[in-house]
XYZ file of C-alpha atoms in Angstrom:
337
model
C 127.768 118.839 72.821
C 124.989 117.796 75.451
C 126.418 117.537 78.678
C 125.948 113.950 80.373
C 123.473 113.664 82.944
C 123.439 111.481 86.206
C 120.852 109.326 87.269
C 118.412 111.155 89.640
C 119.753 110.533 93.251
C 117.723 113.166 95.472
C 115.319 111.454 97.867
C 112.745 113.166 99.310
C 112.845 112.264 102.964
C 109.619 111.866 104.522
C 106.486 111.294 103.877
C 104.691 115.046 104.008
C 102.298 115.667 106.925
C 98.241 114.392 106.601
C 96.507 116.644 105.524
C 92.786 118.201 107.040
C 89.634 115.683 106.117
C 91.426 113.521 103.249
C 92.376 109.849 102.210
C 95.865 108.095 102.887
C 96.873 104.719 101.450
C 99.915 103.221 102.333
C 101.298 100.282 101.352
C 104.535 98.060 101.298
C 106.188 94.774 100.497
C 108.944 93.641 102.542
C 110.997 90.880 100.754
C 113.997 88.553 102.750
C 115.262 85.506 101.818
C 115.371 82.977 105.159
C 117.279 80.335 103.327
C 119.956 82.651 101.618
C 120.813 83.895 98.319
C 119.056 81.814 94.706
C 116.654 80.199 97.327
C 112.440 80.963 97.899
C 111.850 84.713 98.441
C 108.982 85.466 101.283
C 107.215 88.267 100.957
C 105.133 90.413 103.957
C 102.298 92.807 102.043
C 100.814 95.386 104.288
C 98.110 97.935 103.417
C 96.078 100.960 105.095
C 93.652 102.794 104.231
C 93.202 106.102 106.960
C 90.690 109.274 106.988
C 92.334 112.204 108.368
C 89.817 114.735 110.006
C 90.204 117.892 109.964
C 91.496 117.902 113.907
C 94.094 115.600 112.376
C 92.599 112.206 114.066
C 92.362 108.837 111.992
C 89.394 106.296 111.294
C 90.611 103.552 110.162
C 89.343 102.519 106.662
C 90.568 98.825 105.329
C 93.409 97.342 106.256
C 95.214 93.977 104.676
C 98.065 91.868 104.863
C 99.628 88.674 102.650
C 102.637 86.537 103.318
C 103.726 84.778 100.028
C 106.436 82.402 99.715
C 107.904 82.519 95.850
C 110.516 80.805 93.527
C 113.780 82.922 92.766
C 111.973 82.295 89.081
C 108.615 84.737 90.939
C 106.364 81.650 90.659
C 103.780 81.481 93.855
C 104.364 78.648 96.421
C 101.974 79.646 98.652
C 100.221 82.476 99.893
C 98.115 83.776 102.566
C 95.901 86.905 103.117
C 94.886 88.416 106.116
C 91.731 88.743 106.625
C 91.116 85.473 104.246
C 89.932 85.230 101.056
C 89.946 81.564 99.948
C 89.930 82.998 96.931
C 93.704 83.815 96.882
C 94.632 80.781 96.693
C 94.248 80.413 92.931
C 97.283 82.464 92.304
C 99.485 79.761 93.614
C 101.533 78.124 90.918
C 101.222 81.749 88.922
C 104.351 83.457 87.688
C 104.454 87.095 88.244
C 103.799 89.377 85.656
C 100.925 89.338 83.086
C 99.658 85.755 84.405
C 99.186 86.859 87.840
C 97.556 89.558 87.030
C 95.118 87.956 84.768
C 95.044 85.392 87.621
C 94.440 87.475 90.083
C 91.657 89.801 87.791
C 89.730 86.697 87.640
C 90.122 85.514 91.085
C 89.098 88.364 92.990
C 86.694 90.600 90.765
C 84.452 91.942 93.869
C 88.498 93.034 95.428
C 89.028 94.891 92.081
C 85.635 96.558 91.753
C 85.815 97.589 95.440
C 89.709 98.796 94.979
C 90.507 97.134 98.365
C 93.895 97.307 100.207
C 94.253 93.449 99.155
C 94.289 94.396 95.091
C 97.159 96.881 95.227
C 99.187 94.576 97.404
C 98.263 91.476 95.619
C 98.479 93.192 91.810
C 102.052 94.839 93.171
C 103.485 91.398 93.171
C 104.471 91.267 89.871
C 106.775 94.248 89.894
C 107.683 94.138 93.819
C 109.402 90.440 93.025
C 110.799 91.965 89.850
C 113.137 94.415 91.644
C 113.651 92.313 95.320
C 116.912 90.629 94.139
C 118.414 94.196 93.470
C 119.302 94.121 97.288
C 121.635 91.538 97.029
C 123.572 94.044 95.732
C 123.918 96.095 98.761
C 125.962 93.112 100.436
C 127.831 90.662 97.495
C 130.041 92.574 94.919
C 128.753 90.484 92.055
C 125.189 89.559 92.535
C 124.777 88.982 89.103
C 127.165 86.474 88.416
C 125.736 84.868 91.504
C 122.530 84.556 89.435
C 123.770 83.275 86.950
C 125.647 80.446 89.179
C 122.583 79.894 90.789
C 120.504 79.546 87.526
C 118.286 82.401 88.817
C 119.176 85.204 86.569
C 116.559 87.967 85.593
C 113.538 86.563 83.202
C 112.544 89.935 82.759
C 112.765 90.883 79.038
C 113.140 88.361 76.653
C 115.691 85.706 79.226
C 117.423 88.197 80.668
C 118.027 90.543 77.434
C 116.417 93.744 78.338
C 116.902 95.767 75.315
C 113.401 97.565 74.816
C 111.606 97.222 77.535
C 111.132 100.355 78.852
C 112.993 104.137 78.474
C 116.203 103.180 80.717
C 116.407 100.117 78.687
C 116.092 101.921 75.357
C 118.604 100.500 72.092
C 121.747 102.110 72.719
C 121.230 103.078 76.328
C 124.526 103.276 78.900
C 122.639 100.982 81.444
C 122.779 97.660 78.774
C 125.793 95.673 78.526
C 126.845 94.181 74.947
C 124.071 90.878 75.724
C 121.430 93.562 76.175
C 121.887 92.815 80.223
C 121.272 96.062 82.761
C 124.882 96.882 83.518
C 125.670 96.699 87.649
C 128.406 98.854 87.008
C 127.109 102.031 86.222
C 124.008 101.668 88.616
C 123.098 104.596 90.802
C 121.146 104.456 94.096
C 120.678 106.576 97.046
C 120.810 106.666 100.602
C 117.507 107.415 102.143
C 116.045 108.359 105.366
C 112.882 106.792 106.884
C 109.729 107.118 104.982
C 108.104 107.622 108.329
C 107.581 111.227 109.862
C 109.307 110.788 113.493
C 106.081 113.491 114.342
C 103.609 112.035 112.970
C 104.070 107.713 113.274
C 100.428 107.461 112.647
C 100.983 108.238 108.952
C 102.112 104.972 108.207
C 100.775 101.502 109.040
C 103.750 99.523 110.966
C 106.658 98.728 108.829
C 107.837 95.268 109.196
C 111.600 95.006 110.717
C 113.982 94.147 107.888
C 117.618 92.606 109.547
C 119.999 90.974 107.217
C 119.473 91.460 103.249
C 115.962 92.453 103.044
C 114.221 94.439 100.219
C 111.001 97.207 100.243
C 108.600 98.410 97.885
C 106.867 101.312 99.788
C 104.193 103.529 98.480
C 101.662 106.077 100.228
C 98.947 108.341 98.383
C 96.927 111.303 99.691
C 93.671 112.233 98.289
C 91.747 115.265 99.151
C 89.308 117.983 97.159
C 90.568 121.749 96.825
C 90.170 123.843 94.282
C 86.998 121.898 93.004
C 89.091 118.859 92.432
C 90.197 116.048 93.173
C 93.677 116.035 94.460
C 96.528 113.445 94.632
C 99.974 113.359 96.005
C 101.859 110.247 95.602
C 104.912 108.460 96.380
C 106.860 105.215 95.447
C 110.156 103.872 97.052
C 111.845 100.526 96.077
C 114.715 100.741 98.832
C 117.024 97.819 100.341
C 118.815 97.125 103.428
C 122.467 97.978 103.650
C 125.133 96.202 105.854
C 126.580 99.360 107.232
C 123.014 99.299 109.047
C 122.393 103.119 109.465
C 120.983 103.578 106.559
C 118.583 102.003 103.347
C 119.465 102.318 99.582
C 116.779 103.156 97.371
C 116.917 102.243 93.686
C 113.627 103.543 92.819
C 111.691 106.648 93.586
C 108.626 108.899 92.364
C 106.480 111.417 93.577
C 103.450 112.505 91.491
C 100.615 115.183 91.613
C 97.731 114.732 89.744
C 94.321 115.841 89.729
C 90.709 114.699 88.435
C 87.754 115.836 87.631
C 85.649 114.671 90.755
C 82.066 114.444 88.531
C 83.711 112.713 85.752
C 86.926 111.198 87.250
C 89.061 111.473 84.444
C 92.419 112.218 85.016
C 92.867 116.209 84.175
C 96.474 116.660 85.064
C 99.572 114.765 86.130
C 103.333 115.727 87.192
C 106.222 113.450 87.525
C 108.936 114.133 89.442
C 111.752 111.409 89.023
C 113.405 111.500 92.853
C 115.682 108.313 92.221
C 116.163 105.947 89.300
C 119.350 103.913 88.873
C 120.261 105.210 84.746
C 120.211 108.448 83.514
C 117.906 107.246 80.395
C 114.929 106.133 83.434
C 113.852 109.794 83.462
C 113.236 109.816 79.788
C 109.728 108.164 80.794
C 108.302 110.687 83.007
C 106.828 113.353 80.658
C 105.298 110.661 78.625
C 102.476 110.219 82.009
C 101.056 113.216 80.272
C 99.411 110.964 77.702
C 97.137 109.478 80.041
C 95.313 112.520 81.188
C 91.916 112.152 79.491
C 91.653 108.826 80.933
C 88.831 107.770 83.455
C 90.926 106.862 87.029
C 89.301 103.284 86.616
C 90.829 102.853 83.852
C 94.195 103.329 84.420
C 95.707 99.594 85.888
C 94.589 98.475 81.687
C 95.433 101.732 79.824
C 98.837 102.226 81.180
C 100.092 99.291 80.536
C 98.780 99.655 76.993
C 99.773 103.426 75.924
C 103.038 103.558 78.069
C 104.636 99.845 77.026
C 108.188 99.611 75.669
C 110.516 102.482 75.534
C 107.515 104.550 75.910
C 107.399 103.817 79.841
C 109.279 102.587 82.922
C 107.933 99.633 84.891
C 107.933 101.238 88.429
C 106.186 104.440 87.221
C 103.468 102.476 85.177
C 102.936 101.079 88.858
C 102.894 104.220 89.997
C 100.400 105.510 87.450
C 98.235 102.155 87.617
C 97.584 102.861 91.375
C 95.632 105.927 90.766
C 92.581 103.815 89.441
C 91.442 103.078 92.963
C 90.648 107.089 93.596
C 87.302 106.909 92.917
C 86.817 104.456 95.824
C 88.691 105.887 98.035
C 87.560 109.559 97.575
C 83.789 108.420 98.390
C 84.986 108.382 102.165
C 85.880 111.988 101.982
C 83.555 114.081 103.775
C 82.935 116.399 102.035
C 82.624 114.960 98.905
């Protein structure tokens, strides 16, 4: 008989020390909730692009910022970026998901093409929102059924019923209930240290100050060239406050190495390493990132969501995955490439 595995709960601490004359993005989403529980969601986006040199001191890339103020039901009230593009302001009314990324494709081609700060933050609303009510569940012992009071309960899925959407969600899997609902009560999450390196504070742009119930997405990716490639290192945290205080939960977290060819960029190799994922079916998705390598970095945001849909996939690391198609812009400001 196969023994039964645990979810993944090992967090790995830190974000690792810049390296010598490379790239860092790092981005988050900070999610509270000013009028409580069911009501609007407001979200904080913040985005950096660095260059390390190789004496270890920064130039500042891009940097960007939006606040957006959505329905429990992820549909935009209003939004604004930082530094402006009128633009943006064609998402509001959009519901997350497929419609604001179409949306937001059409609104802001020259952000896509350019693989600005803005794109990630703004295309990371979709999945961001998705997970932010999760941290309710730090501080109410039934945030579900509060949902469901509060006529906010998951759309995700078909209404709610999340059979088949993705590998942890598989037919049959322990994390489904018998309506096809993610079960709360065998949900597994960590407690995790700051992403930021108490040595090196520079390595992230400044976190926004979460008190009360507040929710994170958090990502970072290094780029440099060794070994006549292209190099990346990446990381993605969905965490929450807690109300003990001294510590954030994290639901969701990857860490990836992959590299590309840096004449062709096409993705040549990729490794997943599932940190923390709240069933023990979510792992089930990582070796299937292999299937993308062949694929041009640019690519990637459309041909993820295409070859790793359904069971094939997991949501969060199809994020993870899509983010890689901004490489090629960002690895022109390396310096010696």
């Amino acid at each position: 008989m196969n023994a039964v595995l645990a979810a993944p709960a090992n967090p790995s601490g830190h974000v690792p020390n810049r390296r010598p004359d490379s790239i860092r993005r790092t981005s988050t989403i900070s999610t509270h909730w000013p009028d409580g529980f069911g009501e609007p969601m407001v979200m904080r986006g913040q985005a950096r692009d660095i260059f390390t040199d190789e004496k270890g001191a920064i130039d500042l890339i891009a940097e960007d910022e939006f606040r957006i103020r959505a329905t429990a039901r992820r549909e935009i009230l209003a939004i604004e970026v930082f530094p402006d593009r009128p633009e943006a302001q064609k998402l509001v009314g959009c519901r997350a998901g497929g419609q604001s990324r179409s949306v937001l494709a059409e609104a802001l081609p020259d952000e896509k093409a350019a693989g600005t700060p803005l794109y990630l933050l703004l295309d990371d609303f979709a999945g961001a929102s998705l997970v932010a009510g999760w941290a309710w569940s730090r501080w109410v012992d039934d945030w579900r059924a509060m949902a469901r009071t509060k006529g906010t309960a998951s759309t995700a899925g078909k209404n709610g019923n999340m059979a088949g959407i993705c590998a942890g969600f598989r037919p049959g899997s322990t994390a489904l209930d018998d309506q096809g609902s993610a079960r709360q009560d065998v949900q597994s999450f960590a407690k995790v240290p700051s992403l930021v390196d108490p040595e090196d504070p520079e390595g992230w742009h400044a976190l926004s100050e979460q008190e009360g119930v507040g929710k994170r997405r958090a990502r970072w990716i290094d780029i440099w060239r060794e070994d006549g490639l292209i190099q990346m290192d990446i990381g993605f945290q969905d965490s929450g406050t807690t109300p003990e205080g001294d510590h954030r939960a994290a639901i969701h977290e990857y860490r990836v190495r992959a590299t590309a060819d840096p004449d062709t960029l096409v993705l040549s190799s990729v490794d997943v390493d599932p940190r923390v994922l709240p069933f023990r079916e979510c792992p089930a998705a990582s070796p299937n990132a292999a299937i993308m390598v062949g694929t041009p970095l640019r690519e990637l945001r459309e041909a993820v969501l295409l070859e790793l849909k359904g069971t094939a996939g997991c949501t969060h690391l199809n994020d993870v995955l899509r983010s890689m198609a901004e490489v090629p812009q960002l690895a022109a400001h390396l310096r010696n490439g």
